[in-house]
PDB file of C-alpha atoms in Angstrom:
ATOM      1  CA  MET A  10      32.023   4.308   5.028  1.00 90.00           C
ATOM      2  CA  ASP A  11      35.613   3.265   5.419  1.00 94.00           C
ATOM      3  CA  ALA A  12      37.459   0.938   7.777  1.00 93.00           C
ATOM      4  CA  VAL A  13      37.731   3.613  10.494  1.00 95.00           C
ATOM      5  CA  ASP A  14      33.970   4.235  10.386  1.00 96.00           C
ATOM      6  CA  ARG A  15      33.368   0.499  10.724  1.00 95.00           C
ATOM      7  CA  LEU A  16      35.742   0.336  13.680  1.00 95.00           C
ATOM      8  CA  LEU A  17      33.953   3.288  15.304  1.00 96.00           C
ATOM      9  CA  LEU A  18      30.609   1.555  14.799  1.00 96.00           C
ATOM     10  CA  ALA A  19      31.947  -1.661  16.316  1.00 95.00           C
ATOM     11  CA  GLU A  20      33.246   0.182  19.377  1.00 95.00           C
ATOM     12  CA  LEU A  21      30.037   2.189  19.839  1.00 96.00           C
ATOM     13  CA  GLN A  22      27.858  -0.904  19.473  1.00 94.00           C
ATOM     14  CA  ALA A  23      29.921  -2.649  22.129  1.00 92.00           C
ATOM     15  CA  ASP A  24      29.698   0.363  24.465  1.00 94.00           C
ATOM     16  CA  ALA A  25      27.828   3.496  23.374  1.00 94.00           C
ATOM     17  CA  ARG A  26      28.947   5.276  26.539  1.00 95.00           C
ATOM     18  CA  LEU A  27      32.572   5.546  25.417  1.00 95.00           C
ATOM     19  CA  SER A  28      33.953   9.076  25.467  1.00 95.00           C
ATOM     20  CA  TYR A  29      35.437  10.615  22.350  1.00 96.00           C
ATOM     21  CA  ASN A  30      38.803  10.457  24.095  1.00 96.00           C
ATOM     22  CA  GLU A  31      38.503   6.700  24.618  1.00 96.00           C
ATOM     23  CA  LEU A  32      37.169   6.182  21.094  1.00 96.00           C
ATOM     24  CA  SER A  33      40.065   8.189  19.681  1.00 96.00           C
ATOM     25  CA  ARG A  34      42.540   6.016  21.581  1.00 96.00           C
ATOM     26  CA  ARG A  35      40.905   2.814  20.310  1.00 96.00           C
ATOM     27  CA  VAL A  36      40.741   3.855  16.636  1.00 95.00           C
ATOM     28  CA  ARG A  37      43.986   5.845  16.678  1.00 95.00           C
ATOM     29  CA  LEU A  38      42.551   9.197  15.558  1.00 96.00           C
ATOM     30  CA  SER A  39      42.364  12.557  17.289  1.00 96.00           C
ATOM     31  CA  SER A  40      39.348  13.228  19.461  1.00 95.00           C
ATOM     32  CA  PRO A  41      38.064  16.034  17.158  1.00 96.00           C
ATOM     33  CA  ALA A  42      38.363  13.709  14.135  1.00 96.00           C
ATOM     34  CA  VAL A  43      36.412  11.000  15.971  1.00 97.00           C
ATOM     35  CA  ALA A  44      33.737  13.494  17.014  1.00 96.00           C
ATOM     36  CA  GLU A  45      33.369  14.681  13.406  1.00 97.00           C
ATOM     37  CA  ARG A  46      33.096  11.112  12.093  1.00 97.00           C
ATOM     38  CA  VAL A  47      30.485  10.185  14.716  1.00 97.00           C
ATOM     39  CA  ARG A  48      28.468  13.335  13.908  1.00 97.00           C
ATOM     40  CA  ARG A  49      28.623  12.440  10.196  1.00 97.00           C
ATOM     41  CA  LEU A  50      27.486   8.867  10.892  1.00 97.00           C
ATOM     42  CA  GLU A  51      24.585  10.297  12.893  1.00 97.00           C
ATOM     43  CA  SER A  52      23.605  12.873  10.247  1.00 97.00           C
ATOM     44  CA  ASP A  53      23.832  10.234   7.483  1.00 97.00           C
ATOM     45  CA  GLY A  54      21.398   8.043   9.452  1.00 97.00           C
ATOM     46  CA  VAL A  55      23.913   5.237   9.999  1.00 96.00           C
ATOM     47  CA  ILE A  56      23.758   5.756  13.765  1.00 97.00           C
ATOM     48  CA  THR A  57      20.075   6.085  14.602  1.00 96.00           C
ATOM     49  CA  GLY A  58      20.303   6.327  18.379  1.00 94.00           C
ATOM     50  CA  TYR A  59      21.960   5.195  21.577  1.00 93.00           C
ATOM     51  CA  HIS A  60      20.141   2.669  23.735  1.00 89.00           C
ATOM     52  CA  ALA A  61      20.420   0.596  26.865  1.00 89.00           C
ATOM     53  CA  HIS A  62      19.767  -3.112  26.390  1.00 88.00           C
ATOM     54  CA  VAL A  63      17.073  -4.048  28.901  1.00 90.00           C
ATOM     55  CA  HIS A  64      16.229  -7.582  30.021  1.00 91.00           C
ATOM     56  CA  PRO A  65      12.453  -7.861  29.404  1.00 93.00           C
ATOM     57  CA  GLY A  66      11.761 -10.326  32.217  1.00 93.00           C
ATOM     58  CA  ARG A  67      13.598  -8.263  34.805  1.00 95.00           C
ATOM     59  CA  ALA A  68      11.747  -5.171  33.595  1.00 96.00           C
ATOM     60  CA  GLY A  69       8.372  -6.822  34.234  1.00 97.00           C
ATOM     61  CA  LEU A  70       7.687  -8.356  30.808  1.00 97.00           C
ATOM     62  CA  ALA A  71       7.593 -12.035  31.728  1.00 97.00           C
ATOM     63  CA  VAL A  72       5.681 -13.073  28.583  1.00 98.00           C
ATOM     64  CA  MET A  73       7.352 -12.415  25.230  1.00 98.00           C
ATOM     65  CA  ALA A  74       5.882 -13.537  21.933  1.00 98.00           C
ATOM     66  CA  LEU A  75       6.020 -13.133  18.187  1.00 98.00           C
ATOM     67  CA  VAL A  76       2.594 -12.429  16.722  1.00 98.00           C
ATOM     68  CA  THR A  77       1.985 -12.872  13.018  1.00 97.00           C
ATOM     69  CA  MET A  78      -0.922 -10.853  11.674  1.00 97.00           C
ATOM     70  CA  GLN A  79      -2.987 -11.544   8.586  1.00 95.00           C
ATOM     71  CA  CYS A  80      -4.672  -8.181   8.228  1.00 91.00           C
ATOM     72  CA  TYR A  81      -5.012  -6.819   4.740  1.00 86.00           C
ATOM     73  CA  GLY A  82      -7.347  -3.968   3.798  1.00 87.00           C
ATOM     74  CA  PRO A  83      -8.695  -0.961   5.660  1.00 90.00           C
ATOM     75  CA  LEU A  84      -8.446  -2.586   9.115  1.00 91.00           C
ATOM     76  CA  CYS A  85      -4.808  -3.574   8.599  1.00 93.00           C
ATOM     77  CA  ILE A  86      -2.666  -2.897  11.633  1.00 94.00           C
ATOM     78  CA  LEU A  87      -0.163  -1.050   9.423  1.00 93.00           C
ATOM     79  CA  ARG A  88      -2.881   1.516   8.628  1.00 92.00           C
ATOM     80  CA  ALA A  89      -3.611   2.151  12.304  1.00 91.00           C
ATOM     81  CA  PRO A  90      -0.765   4.335  13.644  1.00 89.00           C
ATOM     82  CA  GLU A  91      -2.183   4.213  17.185  1.00 92.00           C
ATOM     83  CA  VAL A  92      -1.495   0.468  17.326  1.00 91.00           C
ATOM     84  CA  ALA A  93       2.232   1.024  16.806  1.00 86.00           C
ATOM     85  CA  ALA A  94       2.159   3.181  19.952  1.00 92.00           C
ATOM     86  CA  TRP A  95       0.734   0.417  22.153  1.00 96.00           C
ATOM     87  CA  PRO A  96       3.371  -0.192  24.840  1.00 96.00           C
ATOM     88  CA  GLU A  97       3.090  -3.986  24.479  1.00 97.00           C
ATOM     89  CA  ILE A  98       4.368  -3.818  20.890  1.00 97.00           C
ATOM     90  CA  LEU A  99       8.155  -3.777  21.040  1.00 96.00           C
ATOM     91  CA  GLN A 100       8.784  -4.279  17.323  1.00 95.00           C
ATOM     92  CA  LEU A 101       6.558  -4.237  14.248  1.00 96.00           C
ATOM     93  CA  HIS A 102       7.810  -5.578  10.929  1.00 97.00           C
ATOM     94  CA  ARG A 103       6.022  -5.565   7.582  1.00 96.00           C
ATOM     95  CA  VAL A 104       6.895  -8.892   5.954  1.00 96.00           C
ATOM     96  CA  THR A 105       6.494 -10.893   2.780  1.00 95.00           C
ATOM     97  CA  GLY A 106       4.703 -14.218   2.550  1.00 92.00           C
ATOM     98  CA  GLY A 107       1.335 -15.250   3.891  1.00 89.00           C
ATOM     99  CA  ALA A 108       1.223 -12.674   6.675  1.00 94.00           C
ATOM    100  CA  CYS A 109       1.040  -8.904   6.624  1.00 94.00           C
ATOM    101  CA  CYS A 110       3.329  -8.224   9.556  1.00 96.00           C
ATOM    102  CA  VAL A 111       5.097  -9.729  12.544  1.00 97.00           C
ATOM    103  CA  LEU A 112       5.117  -8.117  15.963  1.00 97.00           C
ATOM    104  CA  MET A 113       7.368  -8.800  18.902  1.00 97.00           C
ATOM    105  CA  VAL A 114       5.308  -8.165  22.001  1.00 98.00           C
ATOM    106  CA  GLY A 115       6.004  -8.184  25.715  1.00 98.00           C
ATOM    107  CA  VAL A 116       3.497  -8.268  28.578  1.00 98.00           C
ATOM    108  CA  ALA A 117       3.493  -8.985  32.289  1.00 98.00           C
ATOM    109  CA  ASP A 118       1.448 -12.194  32.258  1.00 98.00           C
ATOM    110  CA  MET A 119      -0.831 -14.450  30.217  1.00 98.00           C
ATOM    111  CA  THR A 120      -3.930 -12.456  31.121  1.00 98.00           C
ATOM    112  CA  ALA A 121      -2.362  -9.358  29.604  1.00 98.00           C
ATOM    113  CA  PHE A 122      -1.300 -11.412  26.574  1.00 98.00           C
ATOM    114  CA  GLU A 123      -4.852 -12.640  26.046  1.00 98.00           C
ATOM    115  CA  GLN A 124      -6.141  -9.070  26.258  1.00 98.00           C
ATOM    116  CA  LEU A 125      -3.551  -7.948  23.698  1.00 98.00           C
ATOM    117  CA  ILE A 126      -4.517 -10.752  21.304  1.00 98.00           C
ATOM    118  CA  ASP A 127      -8.172  -9.703  21.636  1.00 97.00           C
ATOM    119  CA  ARG A 128      -7.244  -6.098  20.770  1.00 96.00           C
ATOM    120  CA  LEU A 129      -5.143  -7.232  17.805  1.00 96.00           C
ATOM    121  CA  ALA A 130      -7.983  -9.425  16.507  1.00 96.00           C
ATOM    122  CA  ALA A 131      -9.936  -6.274  15.666  1.00 94.00           C
ATOM    123  CA  HIS A 132      -7.341  -5.729  12.900  1.00 95.00           C
ATOM    124  CA  GLY A 133      -7.116  -9.242  11.476  1.00 94.00           C
ATOM    125  CA  GLN A 134      -6.174 -12.753  12.423  1.00 96.00           C
ATOM    126  CA  PRO A 135      -3.316 -13.013  14.937  1.00 97.00           C
ATOM    127  CA  ALA A 136      -1.209 -16.153  15.338  1.00 97.00           C
ATOM    128  CA  SER A 137       1.324 -16.267  18.144  1.00 97.00           C
ATOM    129  CA  SER A 138       4.528 -18.070  19.018  1.00 98.00           C
ATOM    130  CA  MET A 139       5.818 -17.736  22.569  1.00 98.00           C
ATOM    131  CA  ILE A 140       9.484 -16.815  22.959  1.00 97.00           C
ATOM    132  CA  LEU A 141      10.974 -19.425  25.284  1.00 96.00           C
ATOM    133  CA  SER A 142      14.539 -18.117  25.202  1.00 94.00           C
ATOM    134  CA  SER A 143      16.741 -15.907  23.058  1.00 91.00           C
ATOM    135  CA  PRO A 144      20.168 -17.455  22.473  1.00 93.00           C
ATOM    136  CA  VAL A 145      21.050 -14.410  20.313  1.00 92.00           C
ATOM    137  CA  PRO A 146      19.035 -11.534  21.819  1.00 85.00           C
ATOM    138  CA  TRP A 147      20.954  -8.819  19.950  1.00 85.00           C
ATOM    139  CA  ARG A 148      23.929  -8.763  17.671  1.00 88.00           C
ATOM    140  CA  PRO A 149      25.947  -5.748  16.515  1.00 88.00           C
ATOM    141  CA  LEU A 150      26.127  -5.045  12.783  1.00 89.00           C
ATOM    142  CA  THR A 151      29.536  -5.814  11.342  1.00 82.00           C
ATOM    143  CA  ALA A 152      29.047  -5.069   7.655  1.00 64.00           C
TER     144      ALA A 152
END
């Protein structure tokens, strides 16, 4: 990756809906050259998708939490691919330290959260921290 690729990534992270014409104007390259660079960044796996940032609370997920799981062995949540497909699980990270993984979950209310914790408990010991606010909800990569 060179400086132009990094500039393209910065522009696309700020607004993924930019046209190739607008991108070409901003990075001072021809539109075909920009299109080729973007296609290469996609095929190299640098750009993994284009997404809308959605406010969880306004989309009906009033309760957001981080759940740490201690779940080693055959019941481990990482060995149960169906769990990763549960709609309440927004992110699942395998981590180092005392826990196996950390999940970011979102549900409509505390009743739904309690039900989710009960389902997770079949895979190990869950410990949760409620997300009160997110001063940095998302940040573009700059490196």
